[in-house]
CSV table of C-alpha atoms in Angstrom, one decimal:
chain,number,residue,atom,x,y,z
A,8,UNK,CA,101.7,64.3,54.8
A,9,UNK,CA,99.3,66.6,53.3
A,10,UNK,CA,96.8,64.4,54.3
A,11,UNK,CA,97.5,64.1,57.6
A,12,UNK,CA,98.0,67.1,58.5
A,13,UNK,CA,94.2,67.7,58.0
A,14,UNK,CA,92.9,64.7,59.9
A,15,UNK,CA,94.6,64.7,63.2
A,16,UNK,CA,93.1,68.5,63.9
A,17,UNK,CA,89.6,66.5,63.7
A,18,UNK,CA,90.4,63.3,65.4
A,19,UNK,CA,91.3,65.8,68.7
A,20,UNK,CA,88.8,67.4,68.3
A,21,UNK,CA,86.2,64.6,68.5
A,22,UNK,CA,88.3,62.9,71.3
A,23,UNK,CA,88.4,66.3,73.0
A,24,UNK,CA,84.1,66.5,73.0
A,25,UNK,CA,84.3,63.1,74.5
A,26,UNK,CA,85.9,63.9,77.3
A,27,UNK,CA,84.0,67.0,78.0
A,28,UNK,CA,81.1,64.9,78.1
A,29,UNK,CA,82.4,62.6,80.1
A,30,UNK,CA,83.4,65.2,82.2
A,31,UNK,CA,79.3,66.4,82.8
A,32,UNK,CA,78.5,63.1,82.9
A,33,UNK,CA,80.6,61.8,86.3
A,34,UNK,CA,80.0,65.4,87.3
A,35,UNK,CA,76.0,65.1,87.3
A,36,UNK,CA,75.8,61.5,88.1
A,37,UNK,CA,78.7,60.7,90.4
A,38,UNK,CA,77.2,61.0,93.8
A,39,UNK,CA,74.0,58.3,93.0
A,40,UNK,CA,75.4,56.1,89.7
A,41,UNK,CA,77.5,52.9,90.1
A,42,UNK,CA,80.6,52.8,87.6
A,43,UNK,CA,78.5,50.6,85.2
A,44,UNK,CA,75.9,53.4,85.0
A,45,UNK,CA,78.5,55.7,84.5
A,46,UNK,CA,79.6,54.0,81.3
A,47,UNK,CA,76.5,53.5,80.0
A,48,UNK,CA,75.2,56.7,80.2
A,49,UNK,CA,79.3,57.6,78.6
A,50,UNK,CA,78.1,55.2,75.2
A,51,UNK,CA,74.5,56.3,75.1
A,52,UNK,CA,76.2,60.2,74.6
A,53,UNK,CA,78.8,59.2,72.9
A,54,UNK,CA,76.7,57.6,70.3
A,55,UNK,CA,74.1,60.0,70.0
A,56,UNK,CA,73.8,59.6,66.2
A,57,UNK,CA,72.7,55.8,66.6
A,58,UNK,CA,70.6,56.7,69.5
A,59,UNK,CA,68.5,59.2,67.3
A,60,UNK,CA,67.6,56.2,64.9
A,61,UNK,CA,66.6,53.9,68.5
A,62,UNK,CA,63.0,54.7,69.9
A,63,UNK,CA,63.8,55.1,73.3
A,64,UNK,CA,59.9,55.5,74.0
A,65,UNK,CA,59.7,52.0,73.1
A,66,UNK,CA,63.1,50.9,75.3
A,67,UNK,CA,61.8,52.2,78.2
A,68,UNK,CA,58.3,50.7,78.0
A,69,UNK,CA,59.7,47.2,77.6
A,70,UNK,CA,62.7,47.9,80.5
A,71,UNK,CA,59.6,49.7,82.9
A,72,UNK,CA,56.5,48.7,82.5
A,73,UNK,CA,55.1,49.3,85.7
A,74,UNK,CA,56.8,53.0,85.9
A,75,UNK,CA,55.2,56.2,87.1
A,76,UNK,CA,54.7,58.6,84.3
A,77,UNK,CA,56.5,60.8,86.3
A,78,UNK,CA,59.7,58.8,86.7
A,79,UNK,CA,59.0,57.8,82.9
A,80,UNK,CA,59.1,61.8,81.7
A,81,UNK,CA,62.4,61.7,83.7
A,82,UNK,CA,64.1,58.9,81.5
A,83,UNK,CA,62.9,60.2,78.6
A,84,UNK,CA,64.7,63.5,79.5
A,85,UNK,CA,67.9,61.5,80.4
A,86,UNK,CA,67.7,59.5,77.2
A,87,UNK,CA,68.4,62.9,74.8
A,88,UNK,CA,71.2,64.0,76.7
């Protein structure tokens, strides 16, 4: 019990930040993202710690290659949120 009692508190909590940033998430992209975009950008914030170790430079050349460096700074930005 003693146990317990210390881990639930943090398991809410994380759930909790989930769905806040779920919550920016449909919020921002809603109006222009089908649902499947919707959950993919939902997995790519959700697992921010696994994204940090990805080079997303290197994802988006092979996914874009004939992108404007324009459009290209903007997926970068989308990438660290």
């Amino acid at each position: 019990t003693f146990h317990i009692s210390y881990t639930i508190p943090i398991a809410n909590y994380s759930a909790e930040r989930e769905f806040n940033k779920l919550a920016r998430i449909k919020n921002k992209y809603r109006t222009n993202s089908s649902q499947e975009n919707l959950n993919s950008f939902m997995v790519l914030c959700t697992e921010s710690d696994v994204l940090e170790v990805i080079n997303t430079q290197d994802i988006i050349r092979v996914c874009f290659p004939k992108i404007k460096k324009k459009i290209f700074i903007k997926i970068t930005i989308l990438f660290l949120y």
